PDB file of C-alpha atoms in Angstrom:
ATOM      1  CA  GLU Y   1       0.646 -19.303   5.606  1.00 81.00           C
ATOM      2  CA  ASP Y   2       0.045 -15.383   6.813  1.00 85.00           C
ATOM      3  CA  GLN Y   3      -3.007 -14.292   5.180  1.00 91.00           C
ATOM      4  CA  VAL Y   4      -5.420 -11.159   4.774  1.00 95.00           C
ATOM      5  CA  THR Y   5      -9.150 -10.649   3.806  1.00 96.00           C
ATOM      6  CA  GLN Y   6     -10.750  -7.744   3.120  1.00 97.00           C
ATOM      7  CA  SER Y   7     -14.926  -7.704   2.358  1.00 97.00           C
ATOM      8  CA  PRO Y   8     -16.598  -7.326   0.121  1.00 97.00           C
ATOM      9  CA  GLU Y   9     -14.549  -6.194  -2.810  1.00 97.00           C
ATOM     10  CA  ALA Y  10     -16.923  -3.311  -3.756  1.00 97.00           C
ATOM     11  CA  LEU Y  11     -20.394  -1.869  -1.434  1.00 98.00           C
ATOM     12  CA  ARG Y  12     -22.649   0.410  -2.634  1.00 98.00           C
ATOM     13  CA  LEU Y  13     -23.889   2.810  -0.121  1.00 97.00           C
ATOM     14  CA  GLN Y  14     -26.604   6.096  -0.626  1.00 98.00           C
ATOM     15  CA  GLU Y  15     -25.473   9.162   0.682  1.00 98.00           C
ATOM     16  CA  GLY Y  16     -25.740   9.090   4.379  1.00 97.00           C
ATOM     17  CA  GLU Y  17     -26.335   5.100   5.111  1.00 98.00           C
ATOM     18  CA  SER Y  18     -23.522   3.830   7.349  1.00 98.00           C
ATOM     19  CA  SER Y  19     -22.197   0.576   7.396  1.00 98.00           C
ATOM     20  CA  SER Y  20     -18.149  -1.524   7.982  1.00 98.00           C
ATOM     21  CA  LEU Y  21     -15.885  -2.907   6.275  1.00 98.00           C
ATOM     22  CA  ASN Y  22     -13.601  -6.496   7.395  1.00 98.00           C
ATOM     23  CA  CYS Y  23     -10.510  -6.966   7.269  1.00 98.00           C
ATOM     24  CA  SER Y  24      -9.683 -10.486   8.490  1.00 97.00           C
ATOM     25  CA  TYR Y  25      -6.695 -11.476   9.674  1.00 95.00           C
ATOM     26  CA  THR Y  26      -4.537 -15.128   9.837  1.00 92.00           C
ATOM     27  CA  VAL Y  27      -0.802 -13.982  11.348  1.00 87.00           C
ATOM     28  CA  SER Y  28       1.630 -15.566  13.744  1.00 81.00           C
ATOM     29  CA  GLY Y  29       1.731 -12.867  16.169  1.00 79.00           C
ATOM     30  CA  LEU Y  30       0.181  -9.022  15.387  1.00 84.00           C
ATOM     31  CA  ARG Y  31       2.960  -6.126  15.577  1.00 88.00           C
ATOM     32  CA  GLY Y  32       0.021  -3.596  13.475  1.00 92.00           C
ATOM     33  CA  LEU Y  33      -3.102  -3.705  11.474  1.00 96.00           C
ATOM     34  CA  PHE Y  34      -3.164  -0.612   8.965  1.00 96.00           C
ATOM     35  CA  TRP Y  35      -5.533   1.052   7.259  1.00 98.00           C
ATOM     36  CA  TYR Y  36      -5.320   2.894   4.233  1.00 98.00           C
ATOM     37  CA  ARG Y  37      -7.353   4.674   1.537  1.00 98.00           C
ATOM     38  CA  GLN Y  38      -6.608   4.422  -1.985  1.00 98.00           C
ATOM     39  CA  ASP Y  39      -8.085   6.535  -5.036  1.00 97.00           C
ATOM     40  CA  PRO Y  40      -8.507   5.629  -8.464  1.00 95.00           C
ATOM     41  CA  GLY Y  41      -4.860   6.782 -10.064  1.00 94.00           C
ATOM     42  CA  LYS Y  42      -3.026   7.263  -7.004  1.00 96.00           C
ATOM     43  CA  GLY Y  43      -1.043   6.319  -3.916  1.00 97.00           C
ATOM     44  CA  PRO Y  44      -2.062   4.951  -0.683  1.00 97.00           C
ATOM     45  CA  GLU Y  45      -3.055   7.277   2.125  1.00 97.00           C
ATOM     46  CA  PHE Y  46      -2.262   5.880   5.599  1.00 96.00           C
ATOM     47  CA  LEU Y  47      -5.559   5.806   7.655  1.00 97.00           C
ATOM     48  CA  PHE Y  48      -5.159   4.403  10.800  1.00 95.00           C
ATOM     49  CA  THR Y  49      -2.856   2.299  13.032  1.00 95.00           C
ATOM     50  CA  LEU Y  50      -4.396  -0.426  15.363  1.00 96.00           C
ATOM     51  CA  TYR Y  51      -1.877  -2.859  17.815  1.00 93.00           C
ATOM     52  CA  SER Y  52      -3.675  -4.631  20.121  1.00 92.00           C
ATOM     53  CA  ALA Y  53      -7.763  -6.114  20.523  1.00 93.00           C
ATOM     54  CA  GLY Y  54      -9.696  -3.722  21.458  1.00 95.00           C
ATOM     55  CA  GLU Y  55      -8.121  -0.504  20.087  1.00 96.00           C
ATOM     56  CA  GLU Y  56     -10.221   1.917  18.417  1.00 97.00           C
ATOM     57  CA  LYS Y  57      -9.224   4.641  15.962  1.00 97.00           C
ATOM     58  CA  GLU Y  58     -11.619   7.888  14.981  1.00 97.00           C
ATOM     59  CA  LYS Y  59     -11.014  10.084  11.967  1.00 95.00           C
ATOM     60  CA  GLU Y  60     -14.213  12.411  10.769  1.00 95.00           C
ATOM     61  CA  ARG Y  61     -16.889   9.953   9.827  1.00 97.00           C
ATOM     62  CA  LEU Y  62     -14.502   7.177   9.331  1.00 98.00           C
ATOM     63  CA  LYS Y  63     -13.599   4.531  13.144  1.00 98.00           C
ATOM     64  CA  ALA Y  64     -11.384   1.459  13.330  1.00 98.00           C
ATOM     65  CA  THR Y  65     -11.837  -1.967  15.445  1.00 98.00           C
ATOM     66  CA  LEU Y  66      -9.936  -4.126  16.182  1.00 96.00           C
ATOM     67  CA  THR Y  67     -10.549  -7.937  17.684  1.00 93.00           C
ATOM     68  CA  LYS Y  68      -8.008 -10.801  17.836  1.00 89.00           C
ATOM     69  CA  LYS Y  69      -9.110 -12.399  14.627  1.00 93.00           C
ATOM     70  CA  GLU Y  70     -10.105  -8.647  12.239  1.00 96.00           C
ATOM     71  CA  SER Y  71     -10.498  -5.334  12.158  1.00 98.00           C
ATOM     72  CA  PHE Y  72     -13.676  -3.461  10.909  1.00 98.00           C
ATOM     73  CA  LEU Y  73     -13.846  -0.051   9.465  1.00 98.00           C
ATOM     74  CA  HIS Y  74     -16.906   1.968  10.414  1.00 98.00           C
ATOM     75  CA  ILE Y  75     -18.781   4.379   7.838  1.00 98.00           C
ATOM     76  CA  THR Y  76     -20.618   6.613   9.800  1.00 98.00           C
ATOM     77  CA  ALA Y  77     -23.268   9.021   7.790  1.00 98.00           C
ATOM     78  CA  PRO Y  78     -21.011   8.734   4.548  1.00 97.00           C
ATOM     79  CA  LYS Y  79     -21.149  11.330   1.538  1.00 98.00           C
ATOM     80  CA  PRO Y  80     -19.585  11.241  -1.857  1.00 97.00           C
ATOM     81  CA  GLU Y  81     -15.690  12.530  -1.426  1.00 97.00           C
ATOM     82  CA  ASP Y  82     -15.723   8.798   1.092  1.00 98.00           C
ATOM     83  CA  SER Y  83     -15.281   7.208  -2.128  1.00 98.00           C
ATOM     84  CA  ALA Y  84     -12.281   5.141  -2.542  1.00 98.00           C
ATOM     85  CA  THR Y  85     -11.187   1.930  -1.709  1.00 98.00           C
ATOM     86  CA  TYR Y  86     -10.154   1.024   1.537  1.00 98.00           C
ATOM     87  CA  LEU Y  87      -7.154  -1.339   2.089  1.00 98.00           C
ATOM     88  CA  CYS Y  88      -5.637  -3.121   4.982  1.00 97.00           C
ATOM     89  CA  ALA Y  89      -1.965  -3.871   5.916  1.00 96.00           C
ATOM     90  CA  VAL Y  90      -0.284  -5.937   8.986  1.00 94.00           C
ATOM     91  CA  HIS Y  91       2.800  -5.950  10.206  1.00 90.00           C
ATOM     92  CA  SER Y  92       3.986  -9.799   9.750  1.00 82.00           C
ATOM     93  CA  ASN Y  93       7.754 -10.068   9.879  1.00 75.00           C
ATOM     94  CA  TYR Y  94       8.719  -6.464   9.105  1.00 75.00           C
ATOM     95  CA  GLN Y  95       6.656  -6.699   6.447  1.00 83.00           C
ATOM     96  CA  LEU Y  96       3.013  -5.523   5.483  1.00 90.00           C
ATOM     97  CA  ILE Y  97       0.846  -8.365   3.992  1.00 92.00           C
ATOM     98  CA  TRP Y  98      -1.681  -6.161   2.474  1.00 95.00           C
ATOM     99  CA  GLY Y  99      -5.856  -7.327   1.433  1.00 96.00           C
ATOM    100  CA  ALA Y 100      -7.168  -7.140  -2.015  1.00 96.00           C
ATOM    101  CA  GLY Y 101      -9.263  -3.936  -0.861  1.00 97.00           C
ATOM    102  CA  THR Y 102     -12.910  -2.787  -0.887  1.00 98.00           C
ATOM    103  CA  LYS Y 103     -13.757  -0.202  -2.938  1.00 97.00           C
ATOM    104  CA  LEU Y 104     -16.787   1.954  -1.288  1.00 98.00           C
ATOM    105  CA  ILE Y 105     -18.779   4.264  -3.806  1.00 98.00           C
ATOM    106  CA  ILE Y 106     -21.344   6.921  -2.167  1.00 98.00           C
ATOM    107  CA  LYS Y 107     -23.924   8.188  -4.397  1.00 97.00           C
ATOM    108  CA  PRO Y 108     -25.644  11.232  -3.630  1.00 95.00           C
TER     109      PRO Y 108
ATOM    110  CA  ASN S   1       7.505  18.959   0.836  1.00 74.00           C
ATOM    111  CA  ALA S   2       6.748  16.845  -1.718  1.00 83.00           C
ATOM    112  CA  GLY S   3       6.460  13.872   0.022  1.00 95.00           C
ATOM    113  CA  VAL S   4       7.711  10.718  -2.530  1.00 97.00           C
ATOM    114  CA  THR S   5       7.572  11.192  -6.195  1.00 97.00           C
ATOM    115  CA  GLN S   6       7.944   8.626  -8.666  1.00 98.00           C
ATOM    116  CA  THR S   7       9.326   9.267 -12.361  1.00 97.00           C
ATOM    117  CA  PRO S   8       7.721   8.088 -14.589  1.00 97.00           C
ATOM    118  CA  LYS S   9       4.425   8.146 -14.203  1.00 97.00           C
ATOM    119  CA  PHE S  10       3.345   5.999 -17.350  1.00 97.00           C
ATOM    120  CA  GLN S  11       5.790   3.703 -19.455  1.00 97.00           C
ATOM    121  CA  VAL S  12       5.591   1.019 -22.423  1.00 98.00           C
ATOM    122  CA  LEU S  13       7.710  -1.354 -23.098  1.00 97.00           C
ATOM    123  CA  LYS S  14       8.219  -4.133 -25.138  1.00 98.00           C
ATOM    124  CA  THR S  15       9.252  -8.314 -24.463  1.00 98.00           C
ATOM    125  CA  GLY S  16      13.079  -7.628 -23.327  1.00 97.00           C
ATOM    126  CA  GLN S  17      13.771  -4.232 -22.670  1.00 98.00           C
ATOM    127  CA  SER S  18      15.378  -2.107 -19.718  1.00 97.00           C
ATOM    128  CA  MET S  19      14.235   0.369 -17.444  1.00 97.00           C
ATOM    129  CA  THR S  20      14.194   2.345 -14.115  1.00 98.00           C
ATOM    130  CA  LEU S  21      11.776   3.134 -12.182  1.00 98.00           C
ATOM    131  CA  GLN S  22      13.373   6.588  -9.520  1.00 98.00           C
ATOM    132  CA  CYS S  23      11.597   7.308  -6.658  1.00 98.00           C
ATOM    133  CA  ALA S  24      12.536   9.670  -3.927  1.00 98.00           C
ATOM    134  CA  GLN S  25      11.344  10.848  -0.795  1.00 97.00           C
ATOM    135  CA  ASP S  26      12.352  14.233   1.005  1.00 96.00           C
ATOM    136  CA  MET S  27      10.799  13.462   4.901  1.00 95.00           C
ATOM    137  CA  ASN S  28      13.999  11.902   5.918  1.00 94.00           C
ATOM    138  CA  HIS S  29      13.194   8.217   6.396  1.00 95.00           C
ATOM    139  CA  ASN S  30      15.277   5.707   6.524  1.00 94.00           C
ATOM    140  CA  SER S  31      13.148   2.629   4.730  1.00 94.00           C
ATOM    141  CA  MET S  32      12.071   2.581   1.905  1.00 96.00           C
ATOM    142  CA  TYR S  33       9.864   0.032   0.109  1.00 96.00           C
ATOM    143  CA  TRP S  34       9.032  -0.965  -3.857  1.00 98.00           C
ATOM    144  CA  TYR S  35       5.503  -2.426  -4.891  1.00 98.00           C
ATOM    145  CA  ARG S  36       3.508  -4.212  -6.951  1.00 98.00           C
ATOM    146  CA  GLN S  37      -0.033  -3.577  -7.552  1.00 97.00           C
ATOM    147  CA  ASP S  38      -2.233  -5.620  -9.306  1.00 96.00           C
ATOM    148  CA  PRO S  39      -6.127  -5.787  -9.999  1.00 90.00           C
ATOM    149  CA  GLY S  40      -8.204  -8.443  -7.265  1.00 87.00           C
ATOM    150  CA  MET S  41      -5.019  -8.685  -5.771  1.00 88.00           C
ATOM    151  CA  GLY S  42      -3.453  -7.091  -2.365  1.00 89.00           C
ATOM    152  CA  LEU S  43      -0.039  -4.272  -2.562  1.00 95.00           C
ATOM    153  CA  ARG S  44       2.978  -7.241  -2.920  1.00 96.00           C
ATOM    154  CA  LEU S  45       6.146  -5.985  -2.040  1.00 95.00           C
ATOM    155  CA  ILE S  46       8.704  -6.478  -4.088  1.00 97.00           C
ATOM    156  CA  TYR S  47      12.175  -4.941  -2.606  1.00 97.00           C
ATOM    157  CA  TYR S  48      13.024  -3.031   0.484  1.00 95.00           C
ATOM    158  CA  SER S  49      15.456  -0.785   2.330  1.00 95.00           C
ATOM    159  CA  ALA S  50      15.719  -0.390   5.829  1.00 92.00           C
ATOM    160  CA  SER S  51      18.376   1.916   5.861  1.00 91.00           C
ATOM    161  CA  GLU S  52      20.848   3.500   3.811  1.00 91.00           C
ATOM    162  CA  GLY S  53      23.112   0.665   2.606  1.00 89.00           C
ATOM    163  CA  THR S  54      21.051  -2.220   2.922  1.00 94.00           C
ATOM    164  CA  THR S  55      18.407  -3.719   0.515  1.00 96.00           C
ATOM    165  CA  ASP S  56      16.297  -6.563   0.602  1.00 95.00           C
ATOM    166  CA  LYS S  57      14.296  -8.989  -1.153  1.00 96.00           C
ATOM    167  CA  GLY S  58      10.535  -9.232  -0.666  1.00 93.00           C
ATOM    168  CA  GLU S  59       7.574 -11.445  -1.831  1.00 92.00           C
ATOM    169  CA  VAL S  60       7.870 -11.204  -5.548  1.00 96.00           C
ATOM    170  CA  PRO S  61      12.359  -9.865  -6.557  1.00 97.00           C
ATOM    171  CA  ASN S  62      12.648 -11.966  -9.482  1.00 97.00           C
ATOM    172  CA  GLY S  63      12.787  -9.800 -12.422  1.00 97.00           C
ATOM    173  CA  TYR S  64      14.239  -7.207 -10.279  1.00 98.00           C
ATOM    174  CA  ASN S  65      17.117  -5.142  -8.887  1.00 98.00           C
ATOM    175  CA  VAL S  66      17.728  -1.736  -7.101  1.00 98.00           C
ATOM    176  CA  SER S  67      19.481   0.561  -5.835  1.00 97.00           C
ATOM    177  CA  ARG S  68      19.686   2.569  -2.466  1.00 96.00           C
ATOM    178  CA  LEU S  69      21.375   5.868  -4.095  1.00 89.00           C
ATOM    179  CA  ASN S  70      21.645   7.783  -0.436  1.00 95.00           C
ATOM    180  CA  LYS S  71      18.626   8.190   2.235  1.00 95.00           C
ATOM    181  CA  ARG S  72      16.724  10.075  -0.493  1.00 97.00           C
ATOM    182  CA  GLU S  73      17.066   7.921  -3.242  1.00 97.00           C
ATOM    183  CA  PHE S  74      15.954   3.850  -4.117  1.00 98.00           C
ATOM    184  CA  SER S  75      14.939   2.314  -8.022  1.00 98.00           C
ATOM    185  CA  LEU S  76      14.223  -0.112  -8.724  1.00 98.00           C
ATOM    186  CA  ARG S  77      15.351  -1.678 -12.613  1.00 98.00           C
ATOM    187  CA  LEU S  78      13.719  -3.473 -14.742  1.00 97.00           C
ATOM    188  CA  GLU S  79      16.935  -5.547 -16.855  1.00 94.00           C
ATOM    189  CA  SER S  80      15.021  -7.742 -19.475  1.00 97.00           C
ATOM    190  CA  ALA S  81      11.204  -6.599 -19.521  1.00 97.00           C
ATOM    191  CA  ALA S  82       8.589  -9.066 -19.302  1.00 98.00           C
ATOM    192  CA  PRO S  83       4.337  -9.370 -19.989  1.00 97.00           C
ATOM    193  CA  SER S  84       4.304 -10.307 -16.587  1.00 97.00           C
ATOM    194  CA  GLN S  85       5.531  -7.220 -14.862  1.00 98.00           C
ATOM    195  CA  THR S  86       3.106  -5.426 -16.417  1.00 98.00           C
ATOM    196  CA  SER S  87       1.585  -3.090 -13.127  1.00 98.00           C
ATOM    197  CA  VAL S  88       1.307  -0.575 -10.844  1.00 98.00           C
ATOM    198  CA  TYR S  89       4.946   0.125  -9.405  1.00 98.00           C
ATOM    199  CA  PHE S  90       4.238   2.251  -6.435  1.00 98.00           C
ATOM    200  CA  CYS S  91       7.421   3.323  -4.112  1.00 98.00           C
ATOM    201  CA  ALA S  92       6.566   4.153  -0.344  1.00 97.00           C
ATOM    202  CA  SER S  93       9.568   4.901   2.554  1.00 96.00           C
ATOM    203  CA  GLY S  94       8.431   5.543   6.171  1.00 93.00           C
ATOM    204  CA  LEU S  95      10.091   5.718   9.800  1.00 89.00           C
ATOM    205  CA  ALA S  96      12.624   3.020  11.100  1.00 78.00           C
ATOM    206  CA  GLY S  97      10.696  -0.387  11.047  1.00 74.00           C
ATOM    207  CA  VAL S  98       6.818  -1.256  10.023  1.00 72.00           C
ATOM    208  CA  VAL S  99       5.594   2.038  10.739  1.00 81.00           C
ATOM    209  CA  GLU S 100       2.880   3.651   8.710  1.00 90.00           C
ATOM    210  CA  GLN S 101       4.495   4.270   4.743  1.00 93.00           C
ATOM    211  CA  TYR S 102       4.296   6.565   2.575  1.00 95.00           C
ATOM    212  CA  PHE S 103       3.412   6.347  -0.956  1.00 97.00           C
ATOM    213  CA  GLY S 104       4.365   8.339  -4.021  1.00 98.00           C
ATOM    214  CA  PRO S 105       1.973   8.471  -6.752  1.00 97.00           C
ATOM    215  CA  GLY S 106       2.801   5.728  -9.065  1.00 97.00           C
ATOM    216  CA  THR S 107       4.039   4.146 -12.281  1.00 97.00           C
ATOM    217  CA  ARG S 108       1.838   2.412 -14.627  1.00 97.00           C
ATOM    218  CA  LEU S 109       3.981   0.386 -16.983  1.00 98.00           C
ATOM    219  CA  THR S 110       2.664  -1.695 -19.287  1.00 98.00           C
ATOM    220  CA  VAL S 111       4.503  -4.234 -21.201  1.00 98.00           C
ATOM    221  CA  THR S 112       4.131  -5.664 -24.873  1.00 97.00           C
TER     222      THR S 112
END
């Protein structure tokens, strides 16, 4: 059964304290892995798509990486405005399978 | 461009009542999707429409119906609401195939 698991469920960091979020997956034939950001009361906002192991994408303080079994979202020197829930999804059988998300809180 | 719009933003129903959630996109996307989001769970696909004139069931279609009215609009109907359908509902759209999807602001539905 296709499955996506994100860890940790919640992460509290001080401003400037770098860390990583994990997305592990089991799918039969990965066709793409997606990262989204979701702010409270809003819809998810697309961040990155990764297609093959070894691929990396960057956007401001965020960098996403992909291996054969998991993806990491690295956050470098985060700011309070980076606080949000980060969602991971994988493409399987023409649908996206979503993880439950990691709630990231950055304290000033 | 407004992107993806959804109405209403909030709704309270009593068990057994019916309602339709409306969704429209102005990005000329072929594919549209309806998801529900519950606490502690990932987004779950209810129905999707790969192109105008087609609809398909997702992971959790029971209790729902959809209509792809035209390329822009995709509605979700609850014929007889149940408390288990209390959730936040998101509409999304995207280009053909599973590429990045663009989401609306959501409808928060409570069924009592």
